[in-house]
């Protein structure tokens, strides 16, 4: 039984067990000289960066706001509603996103009020990143607050009391008591986020993009998918995939090391 | 208690407004999609539909209800969810139970192997080749086996088992129960809470998943409903327009996506209020450990 279990989780190195012969770094050289690779590499960095900049801090802000709510019923209601998108299939989220941005959808409706021409969001490369990050925030921000809210409840009331006696106002209390209180959680989640930096939301991109938006939307993982599964260049695609995974591993390991030295919190 | 200052009350007001906006932004897409699904074609095209249906029309619902493929795909989703969740529960429970035994030799290595896959996966292509060469394509196993153990769930369960009192198991051992007897008669009945949470975690994730099916299934009648919806929103198929008249077709074209989104999301939305707190407590369990 254990043997089976481990077999299902086993890491399969770049397909070489199925290959005919060793070709060394041929495929690596091949993708390094492929202009499309560099384009999807840049796109990946862009989208990973934007996701990190927006999707990491928003749950923190939302959790702090929720924490200030005094009416328990209101707090619970906001929480329940904001968790909801997390439970939907990513296909549904993509479907809703496309409906909202359709030429007869609400977003273009509002643009119409403002006297703006309708925009074909889904077909425009310059809109893709905004759409992606926006729908990512919609889907994940609420659920992301859970861990912060849990951390917030563990902060000792006496610390606030002491801060008030020392004359700290609300902002100073948040800055000097609340934020340090949730710092371990913040650091842990930041490290995890950095670890998934390269992976970007593969499934979501695959659902939202189309050949018209490839110039900005195509990321490493979707390129790997098309090269490998659609065009059958398995070894080539696997080489790129491995490259991506290694960068991810290096990122998370170095983030972990850095945070252990800097703030004394680390995953392992 | 200090009397709330004026600026604090202002802040409370602003905070209330901001959170109300969050709620509205989260809910509006749902109500809009729901309204569209019941609206007439002309009103949808004119962008008049906001919160409530306009030009009430059920044509698209009727067409989708008559579409055999939709129901077959829905049935597939149920089947895949049940099978995959069962497989995942058996494997995860066994693995977690073994890992929870502190005297196990090589325990650290076994945990390490599992955790390592959280940060470094085999990648899409090697997985694809593996599943294909095992002959799992076009079967439920292609969905169930590669996703059978979620490391997060594994660690949550392991932590739970570790916290069970060891005396109980020793007593059962002295009374002559075998290892499997202990697991089935002592440990699992004590772990109902965590087992229920894990079943929920797995079933929701399998219900929502689409990519494994999309990748490993070749025929449309094997697809789960998520892939049905995916093909619809990507415009790969016209949806259930078999046997529809011309005036019906334009109505269907206007809101078939909304209708399918509503029908696909419905089961999740129905159980959501009841299962939400289990999810939250499950995540907390994991967080305390991690």
PDB file of N, CA and C in Angstrom, chain B residues 227-273:
ATOM      1  N   UNK B 227     -15.747  20.565 -18.329  1.00  0.00           N
ATOM      2  CA  UNK B 227     -15.168  20.651 -19.661  1.00  0.00           C
ATOM      3  C   UNK B 227     -16.252  21.028 -20.684  1.00  0.00           C
ATOM      4  N   UNK B 228     -17.473  20.544 -20.436  1.00  0.00           N
ATOM      5  CA  UNK B 228     -18.606  20.954 -21.269  1.00  0.00           C
ATOM      6  C   UNK B 228     -18.716  22.478 -21.262  1.00  0.00           C
ATOM      7  N   UNK B 229     -18.647  23.042 -20.073  1.00  0.00           N
ATOM      8  CA  UNK B 229     -18.735  24.500 -19.941  1.00  0.00           C
ATOM      9  C   UNK B 229     -17.537  25.174 -20.585  1.00  0.00           C
ATOM     10  N   UNK B 230     -16.369  24.577 -20.411  1.00  0.00           N
ATOM     11  CA  UNK B 230     -15.157  25.159 -20.989  1.00  0.00           C
ATOM     12  C   UNK B 230     -15.271  25.226 -22.509  1.00  0.00           C
ATOM     13  N   UNK B 231     -15.730  24.133 -23.111  1.00  0.00           N
ATOM     14  CA  UNK B 231     -15.872  24.137 -24.562  1.00  0.00           C
ATOM     15  C   UNK B 231     -16.882  25.180 -25.010  1.00  0.00           C
ATOM     16  N   UNK B 232     -17.880  25.370 -24.191  1.00  0.00           N
ATOM     17  CA  UNK B 232     -18.911  26.351 -24.511  1.00  0.00           C
ATOM     18  C   UNK B 232     -18.355  27.766 -24.482  1.00  0.00           C
ATOM     19  N   UNK B 233     -17.635  28.111 -23.382  1.00  0.00           N
ATOM     20  CA  UNK B 233     -17.161  29.490 -23.286  1.00  0.00           C
ATOM     21  C   UNK B 233     -16.022  29.755 -24.248  1.00  0.00           C
ATOM     22  N   UNK B 234     -15.334  28.700 -24.668  1.00  0.00           N
ATOM     23  CA  UNK B 234     -14.280  28.910 -25.657  1.00  0.00           C
ATOM     24  C   UNK B 234     -14.852  28.903 -27.061  1.00  0.00           C
ATOM     25  N   UNK B 235     -16.146  28.686 -27.165  1.00  0.00           N
ATOM     26  CA  UNK B 235     -16.770  28.670 -28.479  1.00  0.00           C
ATOM     27  C   UNK B 235     -16.420  27.450 -29.304  1.00  0.00           C
ATOM     28  N   UNK B 236     -15.909  26.398 -28.625  1.00  0.00           N
ATOM     29  CA  UNK B 236     -15.516  25.206 -29.377  1.00  0.00           C
ATOM     30  C   UNK B 236     -16.730  24.408 -29.835  1.00  0.00           C
ATOM     31  N   UNK B 237     -17.840  24.503 -29.062  1.00  0.00           N
ATOM     32  CA  UNK B 237     -19.059  23.847 -29.497  1.00  0.00           C
ATOM     33  C   UNK B 237     -20.207  24.832 -29.378  1.00  0.00           C
ATOM     34  N   UNK B 238     -21.265  24.588 -30.076  1.00  0.00           N
ATOM     35  CA  UNK B 238     -22.415  25.474 -30.002  1.00  0.00           C
ATOM     36  C   UNK B 238     -23.313  25.154 -28.823  1.00  0.00           C
ATOM     37  N   UNK B 239     -22.951  24.139 -28.034  1.00  0.00           N
ATOM     38  CA  UNK B 239     -23.800  23.754 -26.922  1.00  0.00           C
ATOM     39  C   UNK B 239     -24.995  22.972 -27.410  1.00  0.00           C
ATOM     40  N   UNK B 240     -26.039  22.920 -26.584  1.00  0.00           N
ATOM     41  CA  UNK B 240     -27.166  22.055 -26.886  1.00  0.00           C
ATOM     42  C   UNK B 240     -28.130  22.657 -27.880  1.00  0.00           C
ATOM     43  N   UNK B 241     -27.702  22.895 -29.103  1.00  0.00           N
ATOM     44  CA  UNK B 241     -28.644  23.494 -30.040  1.00  0.00           C
ATOM     45  C   UNK B 241     -29.226  22.466 -31.008  1.00  0.00           C
ATOM     46  N   UNK B 242     -29.071  21.188 -30.654  1.00  0.00           N
ATOM     47  CA  UNK B 242     -29.646  20.167 -31.519  1.00  0.00           C
ATOM     48  C   UNK B 242     -31.170  20.276 -31.496  1.00  0.00           C
ATOM     49  N   UNK B 243     -31.785  20.329 -32.622  1.00  0.00           N
ATOM     50  CA  UNK B 243     -33.233  20.347 -32.702  1.00  0.00           C
ATOM     51  C   UNK B 243     -33.861  21.686 -32.368  1.00  0.00           C
ATOM     52  N   UNK B 244     -33.080  22.737 -32.355  1.00  0.00           N
ATOM     53  CA  UNK B 244     -33.633  24.044 -32.032  1.00  0.00           C
ATOM     54  C   UNK B 244     -33.998  24.790 -33.304  1.00  0.00           C
ATOM     55  N   UNK B 245     -35.089  25.545 -33.244  1.00  0.00           N
ATOM     56  CA  UNK B 245     -35.499  26.355 -34.390  1.00  0.00           C
ATOM     57  C   UNK B 245     -34.657  27.606 -34.500  1.00  0.00           C
ATOM     58  N   UNK B 246     -34.832  28.359 -35.588  1.00  0.00           N
ATOM     59  CA  UNK B 246     -33.988  29.535 -35.804  1.00  0.00           C
ATOM     60  C   UNK B 246     -34.181  30.602 -34.733  1.00  0.00           C
ATOM     61  N   UNK B 247     -35.445  30.882 -34.413  1.00  0.00           N
ATOM     62  CA  UNK B 247     -35.660  31.956 -33.416  1.00  0.00           C
ATOM     63  C   UNK B 247     -35.183  31.514 -32.036  1.00  0.00           C
ATOM     64  N   UNK B 248     -35.197  30.171 -31.836  1.00  0.00           N
ATOM     65  CA  UNK B 248     -34.665  29.661 -30.583  1.00  0.00           C
ATOM     66  C   UNK B 248     -33.149  29.819 -30.556  1.00  0.00           C
ATOM     67  N   UNK B 249     -32.537  29.578 -31.726  1.00  0.00           N
ATOM     68  CA  UNK B 249     -31.076  29.609 -31.784  1.00  0.00           C
ATOM     69  C   UNK B 249     -30.517  30.941 -31.315  1.00  0.00           C
ATOM     70  N   UNK B 250     -31.130  32.040 -31.740  1.00  0.00           N
ATOM     71  CA  UNK B 250     -30.570  33.328 -31.357  1.00  0.00           C
ATOM     72  C   UNK B 250     -30.767  33.577 -29.865  1.00  0.00           C
ATOM     73  N   UNK B 251     -31.899  33.093 -29.339  1.00  0.00           N
ATOM     74  CA  UNK B 251     -32.101  33.188 -27.888  1.00  0.00           C
ATOM     75  C   UNK B 251     -31.038  32.372 -27.157  1.00  0.00           C
ATOM     76  N   UNK B 252     -30.815  31.151 -27.654  1.00  0.00           N
ATOM     77  CA  UNK B 252     -29.824  30.286 -27.027  1.00  0.00           C
ATOM     78  C   UNK B 252     -28.449  30.927 -27.097  1.00  0.00           C
ATOM     79  N   UNK B 253     -28.132  31.481 -28.268  1.00  0.00           N
ATOM     80  CA  UNK B 253     -26.824  32.101 -28.433  1.00  0.00           C
ATOM     81  C   UNK B 253     -26.599  33.220 -27.436  1.00  0.00           C
ATOM     82  N   UNK B 254     -27.685  33.893 -27.054  1.00  0.00           N
ATOM     83  CA  UNK B 254     -27.527  35.046 -26.170  1.00  0.00           C
ATOM     84  C   UNK B 254     -27.215  34.647 -24.736  1.00  0.00           C
ATOM     85  N   UNK B 255     -27.777  33.540 -24.264  1.00  0.00           N
ATOM     86  CA  UNK B 255     -27.522  33.267 -22.850  1.00  0.00           C
ATOM     87  C   UNK B 255     -27.215  31.814 -22.506  1.00  0.00           C
ATOM     88  N   UNK B 256     -26.814  31.023 -23.479  1.00  0.00           N
ATOM     89  CA  UNK B 256     -26.498  29.638 -23.116  1.00  0.00           C
ATOM     90  C   UNK B 256     -25.334  29.571 -22.143  1.00  0.00           C
ATOM     91  N   UNK B 257     -24.384  30.495 -22.268  1.00  0.00           N
ATOM     92  CA  UNK B 257     -23.250  30.462 -21.341  1.00  0.00           C
ATOM     93  C   UNK B 257     -23.706  30.757 -19.920  1.00  0.00           C
ATOM     94  N   UNK B 258     -24.585  31.763 -19.786  1.00  0.00           N
ATOM     95  CA  UNK B 258     -25.090  32.077 -18.446  1.00  0.00           C
ATOM     96  C   UNK B 258     -25.843  30.891 -17.869  1.00  0.00           C
ATOM     97  N   UNK B 259     -26.694  30.278 -18.696  1.00  0.00           N
ATOM     98  CA  UNK B 259     -27.502  29.156 -18.217  1.00  0.00           C
ATOM     99  C   UNK B 259     -26.589  28.021 -17.751  1.00  0.00           C
ATOM    100  N   UNK B 260     -25.582  27.697 -18.564  1.00  0.00           N
ATOM    101  CA  UNK B 260     -24.702  26.594 -18.186  1.00  0.00           C
ATOM    102  C   UNK B 260     -23.889  26.948 -16.943  1.00  0.00           C
ATOM    103  N   UNK B 261     -23.459  28.186 -16.850  1.00  0.00           N
ATOM    104  CA  UNK B 261     -22.731  28.595 -15.638  1.00  0.00           C
ATOM    105  C   UNK B 261     -23.617  28.408 -14.421  1.00  0.00           C
ATOM    106  N   UNK B 262     -24.866  28.847 -14.522  1.00  0.00           N
ATOM    107  CA  UNK B 262     -25.786  28.710 -13.385  1.00  0.00           C
ATOM    108  C   UNK B 262     -25.948  27.236 -13.022  1.00  0.00           C
ATOM    109  N   UNK B 263     -26.201  26.399 -14.024  1.00  0.00           N
ATOM    110  CA  UNK B 263     -26.466  24.984 -13.739  1.00  0.00           C
ATOM    111  C   UNK B 263     -25.232  24.280 -13.182  1.00  0.00           C
ATOM    112  N   UNK B 264     -24.047  24.693 -13.622  1.00  0.00           N
ATOM    113  CA  UNK B 264     -22.830  24.048 -13.132  1.00  0.00           C
ATOM    114  C   UNK B 264     -22.501  24.507 -11.713  1.00  0.00           C
ATOM    115  N   UNK B 265     -22.753  25.773 -11.443  1.00  0.00           N
ATOM    116  CA  UNK B 265     -22.386  26.303 -10.125  1.00  0.00           C
ATOM    117  C   UNK B 265     -23.410  25.949  -9.070  1.00  0.00           C
ATOM    118  N   UNK B 266     -24.614  25.603  -9.492  1.00  0.00           N
ATOM    119  CA  UNK B 266     -25.724  25.420  -8.555  1.00  0.00           C
ATOM    120  C   UNK B 266     -25.436  24.451  -7.397  1.00  0.00           C
ATOM    121  N   UNK B 267     -24.948  23.227  -7.683  1.00  0.00           N
ATOM    122  CA  UNK B 267     -24.732  22.307  -6.560  1.00  0.00           C
ATOM    123  C   UNK B 267     -23.781  22.871  -5.517  1.00  0.00           C
ATOM    124  N   UNK B 268     -22.708  23.515  -5.983  1.00  0.00           N
ATOM    125  CA  UNK B 268     -21.744  24.081  -5.048  1.00  0.00           C
ATOM    126  C   UNK B 268     -22.407  25.190  -4.230  1.00  0.00           C
ATOM    127  N   UNK B 269     -23.169  26.051  -4.907  1.00  0.00           N
ATOM    128  CA  UNK B 269     -23.815  27.146  -4.196  1.00  0.00           C
ATOM    129  C   UNK B 269     -24.813  26.611  -3.169  1.00  0.00           C
ATOM    130  N   UNK B 270     -25.455  25.477  -3.479  1.00  0.00           N
ATOM    131  CA  UNK B 270     -26.445  24.927  -2.553  1.00  0.00           C
ATOM    132  C   UNK B 270     -25.793  24.375  -1.292  1.00  0.00           C
ATOM    133  N   UNK B 271     -24.672  23.684  -1.448  1.00  0.00           N
ATOM    134  CA  UNK B 271     -24.073  23.095  -0.249  1.00  0.00           C
ATOM    135  C   UNK B 271     -23.163  24.092   0.467  1.00  0.00           C
ATOM    136  N   UNK B 272     -22.768  25.150  -0.214  1.00  0.00           N
ATOM    137  CA  UNK B 272     -21.792  26.089   0.343  1.00  0.00           C
ATOM    138  C   UNK B 272     -22.117  26.567   1.759  1.00  0.00           C
ATOM    139  N   UNK B 273     -23.366  27.041   2.018  1.00  0.00           N
ATOM    140  CA  UNK B 273     -23.640  27.559   3.365  1.00  0.00           C
ATOM    141  C   UNK B 273     -23.416  26.524   4.460  1.00  0.00           C
TER     142      UNK B 273
END
